[in-house]
Structures are given as structure tokens and as C-alpha cells.
CSV table of C-alpha atoms in Angstrom, one decimal:
chain,number,residue,atom,x,y,z
A,1,MET,CA,9.7,-2.7,-55.6
A,2,LEU,CA,13.2,-2.3,-54.2
A,3,PHE,CA,13.5,-4.9,-52.4
A,4,HIS,CA,11.9,-8.1,-52.3
A,5,PRO,CA,12.5,-10.9,-49.1
A,6,MET,CA,13.6,-13.5,-52.1
A,7,ASP,CA,16.9,-10.7,-52.4
A,8,ILE,CA,18.1,-12.6,-48.8
A,9,PHE,CA,18.3,-16.2,-50.2
A,10,ILE,CA,19.5,-15.1,-53.8
A,11,PHE,CA,22.4,-12.7,-52.1
A,12,LEU,CA,23.0,-15.6,-50.8
A,13,ALA,CA,23.3,-17.5,-53.7
A,14,PHE,CA,25.6,-15.2,-55.6
A,15,GLY,CA,28.1,-15.2,-52.8
A,16,LEU,CA,27.7,-19.2,-53.2
A,17,SER,CA,28.7,-18.8,-56.5
A,18,LEU,CA,31.1,-16.8,-56.2
A,19,TRP,CA,32.7,-19.2,-53.7
A,20,ALA,CA,32.3,-21.7,-56.3
A,21,GLN,CA,34.2,-19.9,-59.0
A,22,PHE,CA,37.5,-18.8,-56.2
A,23,LYS,CA,37.0,-23.2,-55.5
A,24,VAL,CA,36.8,-24.5,-58.9
A,25,LYS,CA,40.1,-22.0,-59.4
A,26,GLY,CA,42.0,-23.3,-56.3
A,27,THR,CA,41.3,-26.6,-56.7
A,28,PHE,CA,42.6,-26.4,-60.5
A,29,ASN,CA,45.6,-24.7,-59.2
A,30,GLN,CA,46.2,-27.3,-56.1
A,31,TRP,CA,46.5,-30.4,-58.6
A,32,ALA,CA,47.4,-28.9,-61.3
A,33,LYS,CA,50.6,-29.6,-59.2
A,34,VAL,CA,50.5,-33.3,-58.5
A,35,PRO,CA,52.1,-34.6,-61.4
A,36,ALA,CA,49.6,-38.2,-62.4
A,37,GLY,CA,51.1,-41.7,-62.4
A,38,SER,CA,50.6,-41.7,-66.1
A,39,SER,CA,52.6,-39.7,-67.3
A,40,LEU,CA,50.5,-38.2,-70.1
A,41,THR,CA,49.3,-34.7,-70.3
A,42,GLY,CA,45.6,-34.2,-70.9
A,43,ALA,CA,45.7,-34.5,-74.7
A,44,GLU,CA,46.5,-38.3,-74.6
A,45,VAL,CA,43.7,-38.8,-72.8
A,46,ALA,CA,41.3,-37.0,-74.5
A,47,ARG,CA,42.8,-39.1,-77.6
A,48,ARG,CA,42.8,-42.7,-76.1
A,49,ILE,CA,39.6,-42.1,-74.4
A,50,LEU,CA,38.0,-41.1,-77.9
A,51,ASP,CA,39.4,-43.3,-79.9
A,52,SER,CA,38.0,-46.6,-76.8
A,53,GLN,CA,35.1,-44.6,-78.2
A,54,GLY,CA,34.8,-45.7,-81.8
A,55,LEU,CA,35.2,-41.8,-81.6
A,56,TYR,CA,38.1,-41.0,-83.7
A,57,HIS,CA,36.9,-38.6,-85.9
A,58,VAL,CA,36.3,-36.3,-83.1
A,59,PRO,CA,40.1,-34.1,-83.0
A,60,VAL,CA,40.5,-32.8,-79.6
A,61,GLU,CA,42.8,-29.8,-80.2
A,62,PRO,CA,44.0,-26.6,-77.7
A,63,VAL,CA,42.4,-23.7,-77.2
A,64,ALA,CA,43.5,-20.4,-75.5
A,65,GLY,CA,43.2,-19.2,-71.7
A,66,ALA,CA,42.6,-21.1,-68.0
A,67,LEU,CA,39.9,-23.2,-68.2
A,68,THR,CA,38.8,-22.5,-71.8
A,69,ASP,CA,38.1,-26.4,-71.4
A,70,HIS,CA,34.6,-27.6,-73.9
A,71,TYR,CA,33.3,-29.9,-76.6
A,72,ASP,CA,31.7,-28.0,-79.2
A,73,PRO,CA,28.6,-30.2,-80.4
A,74,LEU,CA,28.5,-28.4,-83.6
A,75,SER,CA,32.0,-28.7,-85.0
A,76,LYS,CA,32.5,-32.4,-83.0
A,77,THR,CA,35.7,-30.9,-81.3
A,78,VAL,CA,37.2,-31.4,-77.7
A,79,ARG,CA,39.4,-28.3,-77.0
A,80,LEU,CA,41.3,-28.1,-74.0
A,81,SER,CA,43.2,-25.4,-72.6
A,82,GLU,CA,46.8,-25.7,-72.8
A,83,PRO,CA,47.5,-26.0,-69.1
A,84,VAL,CA,44.9,-29.5,-69.9
A,85,TYR,CA,46.4,-30.4,-73.4
A,86,TYR,CA,49.8,-29.9,-72.4
A,87,GLY,CA,49.7,-30.8,-68.1
A,88,HIS,CA,50.4,-34.2,-66.9
A,89,SER,CA,48.9,-33.4,-63.8
A,90,ILE,CA,45.8,-35.3,-61.7
A,91,ALA,CA,44.0,-32.0,-62.5
A,92,ALA,CA,44.6,-31.7,-66.5
A,93,LEU,CA,43.6,-35.3,-66.5
A,94,SER,CA,40.6,-34.7,-64.7
A,95,VAL,CA,39.1,-32.0,-67.3
A,96,ALA,CA,40.0,-33.9,-70.1
A,97,ALA,CA,38.1,-36.4,-69.1
A,98,HIS,CA,34.7,-34.6,-67.5
A,99,GLU,CA,35.2,-32.6,-71.5
A,100,VAL,CA,35.1,-36.3,-73.7
A,101,GLY,CA,32.6,-37.9,-71.5
A,102,HIS,CA,30.5,-34.9,-72.9
A,103,ALA,CA,31.6,-35.9,-76.4
A,104,ILE,CA,30.9,-39.0,-75.9
A,105,GLN,CA,27.7,-38.1,-74.2
A,106,HIS,CA,26.6,-36.7,-77.8
A,107,GLN,CA,27.4,-39.9,-79.3
A,108,GLN,CA,25.2,-41.7,-76.9
A,109,SER,CA,22.4,-39.4,-77.9
A,110,TYR,CA,22.2,-38.7,-73.9
A,111,GLY,CA,18.4,-37.6,-73.1
A,112,ALA,CA,19.8,-34.7,-70.9
A,113,LEU,CA,22.4,-33.5,-73.6
A,114,VAL,CA,19.9,-33.8,-76.7
A,115,TRP,CA,17.6,-31.9,-74.6
A,116,ARG,CA,19.7,-29.1,-74.7
A,117,HIS,CA,20.7,-29.3,-77.4
A,118,ARG,CA,17.2,-28.4,-78.4
A,119,MET,CA,16.7,-26.0,-76.1
A,120,PHE,CA,19.8,-23.4,-76.7
A,121,PRO,CA,18.6,-22.0,-79.7
A,122,LEU,CA,15.4,-21.2,-78.2
A,123,VAL,CA,16.5,-20.0,-74.5
A,124,ASN,CA,19.6,-17.5,-76.3
A,125,PHE,CA,16.4,-15.9,-77.9
A,126,SER,CA,14.4,-15.9,-74.7
A,127,SER,CA,17.2,-14.8,-72.0
A,128,GLY,CA,17.8,-12.0,-73.9
A,129,ILE,CA,14.5,-10.3,-74.2
A,130,ALA,CA,12.9,-11.3,-70.4
A,131,PRO,CA,15.1,-9.0,-68.5
A,132,PHE,CA,13.9,-6.1,-71.1
A,133,LEU,CA,10.3,-7.6,-70.6
A,134,LEU,CA,10.5,-8.1,-66.5
A,135,LEU,CA,11.8,-4.6,-66.3
A,136,LEU,CA,9.6,-3.2,-68.6
A,137,GLY,CA,6.7,-4.4,-66.5
A,138,PHE,CA,8.3,-3.4,-62.8
A,139,LEU,CA,8.4,0.4,-64.4
A,140,LEU,CA,5.3,0.2,-65.9
A,141,HIS,CA,3.7,-2.1,-63.1
A,142,GLN,CA,2.2,-4.0,-66.2
A,143,THR,CA,1.5,-7.8,-64.9
A,144,SER,CA,1.6,-8.9,-68.2
A,145,LEU,CA,4.6,-8.1,-69.4
A,146,ILE,CA,6.0,-9.3,-65.7
A,147,GLY,CA,4.0,-12.8,-67.3
A,148,PHE,CA,5.2,-12.8,-70.1
A,149,GLY,CA,9.1,-12.1,-69.1
A,150,ILE,CA,8.3,-15.3,-66.7
A,151,ILE,CA,7.7,-17.8,-69.7
A,152,LEU,CA,10.4,-16.6,-71.7
A,153,PHE,CA,13.4,-16.9,-67.8
A,154,SER,CA,11.7,-20.1,-66.9
A,155,ALA,CA,12.9,-21.3,-70.5
A,156,ALA,CA,16.2,-20.4,-69.1
A,157,VAL,CA,16.2,-21.9,-65.9
A,158,ALA,CA,15.2,-24.7,-67.5
A,159,PHE,CA,18.0,-25.1,-69.5
A,160,GLN,CA,19.9,-24.3,-66.5
A,161,LEU,CA,18.4,-27.3,-64.6
A,162,ILE,CA,19.0,-29.2,-67.8
A,163,THR,CA,22.7,-28.7,-67.4
A,164,LEU,CA,23.1,-30.4,-64.0
A,165,PRO,CA,22.7,-33.8,-65.4
A,166,VAL,CA,24.5,-33.4,-68.4
A,167,GLU,CA,28.0,-31.8,-66.4
A,168,PHE,CA,27.4,-34.7,-63.5
A,169,ASN,CA,27.0,-37.6,-65.6
A,170,ALA,CA,30.0,-36.3,-67.4
A,171,SER,CA,32.0,-36.4,-64.5
A,172,SER,CA,30.9,-39.9,-63.5
A,173,ARG,CA,31.9,-41.2,-66.9
A,174,ALA,CA,35.3,-39.2,-66.7
A,175,LYS,CA,35.9,-41.0,-63.5
A,176,GLN,CA,35.2,-44.4,-64.2
A,177,LEU,CA,37.1,-44.3,-67.7
A,178,LEU,CA,40.2,-43.0,-66.4
A,179,LEU,CA,40.2,-46.2,-63.5
A,180,ALA,CA,38.9,-48.4,-66.2
A,181,GLN,CA,42.2,-47.6,-68.8
A,182,GLY,CA,44.3,-46.9,-65.8
A,183,MET,CA,45.1,-43.6,-66.3
A,184,ILE,CA,44.8,-42.8,-62.7
A,185,VAL,CA,45.2,-45.7,-59.7
A,186,HIS,CA,43.5,-45.6,-56.9
A,187,GLN,CA,44.9,-42.9,-54.8
A,188,GLU,CA,45.2,-40.8,-57.1
A,189,GLU,CA,41.0,-40.6,-57.4
A,190,ARG,CA,40.5,-38.3,-54.3
A,191,GLY,CA,42.2,-35.8,-57.1
A,192,VAL,CA,39.8,-36.0,-59.5
A,193,LYS,CA,36.8,-36.2,-57.7
A,194,LYS,CA,37.8,-32.9,-56.1
A,195,VAL,CA,39.0,-31.1,-59.2
A,196,LEU,CA,35.4,-32.6,-60.7
A,197,ASN,CA,32.8,-31.4,-57.8
A,198,ALA,CA,34.4,-28.2,-57.9
A,199,ALA,CA,33.6,-27.5,-60.8
A,200,ALA,CA,30.3,-29.3,-60.2
A,201,LEU,CA,29.3,-26.6,-57.4
A,202,THR,CA,29.6,-23.7,-60.6
A,203,TYR,CA,27.0,-24.7,-62.1
A,204,VAL,CA,24.9,-26.0,-58.8
A,205,ALA,CA,25.2,-22.4,-57.9
A,206,ALA,CA,24.2,-20.9,-61.4
A,207,ALA,CA,21.2,-22.8,-61.6
A,208,LEU,CA,20.0,-21.7,-57.9
A,209,ILE,CA,20.5,-18.1,-58.5
A,210,SER,CA,18.2,-18.9,-61.7
A,211,VAL,CA,15.6,-20.6,-59.0
A,212,LEU,CA,15.3,-17.6,-56.5
A,213,GLU,CA,14.8,-15.4,-59.8
A,214,LEU,CA,12.2,-16.7,-61.4
A,215,THR,CA,10.9,-17.3,-57.6
A,216,LYS,CA,11.2,-13.8,-56.6
A,217,PHE,CA,9.3,-13.2,-60.0
A,218,VAL,CA,6.3,-15.4,-59.7
A,219,MET,CA,5.5,-14.3,-56.4
A,220,ILE,CA,5.8,-10.7,-57.8
A,221,PHE,CA,3.3,-12.0,-60.2
A,222,PHE,CA,0.4,-12.9,-58.3
A,223,GLN,CA,0.9,-10.2,-55.8
A,224,GLY,CA,0.3,-7.7,-58.4
A,225,ASN,CA,-2.6,-9.2,-59.5
A,226,ASN,CA,-4.3,-9.8,-56.2
A,227,GLU,CA,-3.7,-6.2,-55.6
A,228,GLU,CA,-5.5,-5.4,-58.9
């Protein structure tokens, strides 16, 4: 089947994903030009918040690239891109606080994050196998292969969906901690929200694409069974 009605929605979702990626870069660049009144760097913000939560053992390290910021749960390290690590902007502080939010989630065993970590080995395996099973099933018109591929692909979709509360919660923590510790003032909260909301949209778009693709595969599976 070269075309499926769901492809229209998937195409639109891909458009949303491209727009979201453009949006996050544009929003970051916009607020990277706005210095925070506290004059703190992203690294200083990350360190202060970590220490305030008793996470003295979690290092903050610079990493090359742009928008490469992440929290590594294996080494328990917050890694910030150089523009964030050394930057004094609203964008830098927002991203740094967000990544620290993940470290705090890890410390507190935040439910969605725990499930995300547990699912990762399965998803890492299934996401590599599922496309081949689905493709083979479509080429050979074998609904059994398609069905098995759907089961494996469902794990990847679940992973995407669980990622949403993890990211939204980290952003919520970031905004609260930045305000509570006086690292931003209320007038700067608007910029923080814009930076974090733009980043969150990329995860929403990715999850939407996965859900729509899964729906398409399920529809094809049941259609194939009905035709047999």
C-alpha cells in the first residue's frame, strides 16, 4: 500500500516537527541576546540549584555544540552546551535549570523518569527491529510480521509518551527554582517560559508522529486480517 489516509496526518505532523525545531532554535537565539539581571552563567545557575537540593556530587560540565544540553543519568552529570554553560542570558539560565530539573527528578525517583529509564533497553532494541519487521510484513503481505512489528513499535511510542511528562515536569521545576532562588525576576519569567515551551513542543511533535504512525500500522493490520 503506497498511500494510506493516515499519511496526510503524518505529513502534517512532520511539518509541525520541522516548525518546532525551527521555533526552538529561533526562540533560543532570541533570548540568548537578552542578559539576565542576575548576571549568573548557566553553569553557576546549575551549580547553585544542585547544591540547594543537596546534589553536591552531581558535576556540571561543558559539552561542544549548540542545544546539546542533557542530563546523563548513568554518570549523574549535567552537561551544558558552551553557549549555555558560559552564557549569562535568559535562554542560558532556562536551559541550565531545565537540565538540573532532570537531575532532581532522578534524585527523587520521579515516576515517569523511572519508567523511562527502565524502558530504554527494550526501546533501544525494539526501535531497531520494528521497522524491518513492518517493512518485511508489508512486502510479503504477512500480517503476522506486521503484528509483531506493531508490538515492538508500541514500546517506542510508549517511550515517547512517557517522555512528555518528564520534560514538562523538568521545565516546571526549572521555572519555580529560578524564581524561588532569585535567579530571575518576574519580568524575566516570560522569556523563560517561551524558551522552555518551545523546547517542549519538539517532544510533543515527536510523540504525535509516533502515535499517528502506530495508528496507521494498526489500521493496516486489521484491514489485512479482514481481507484474509
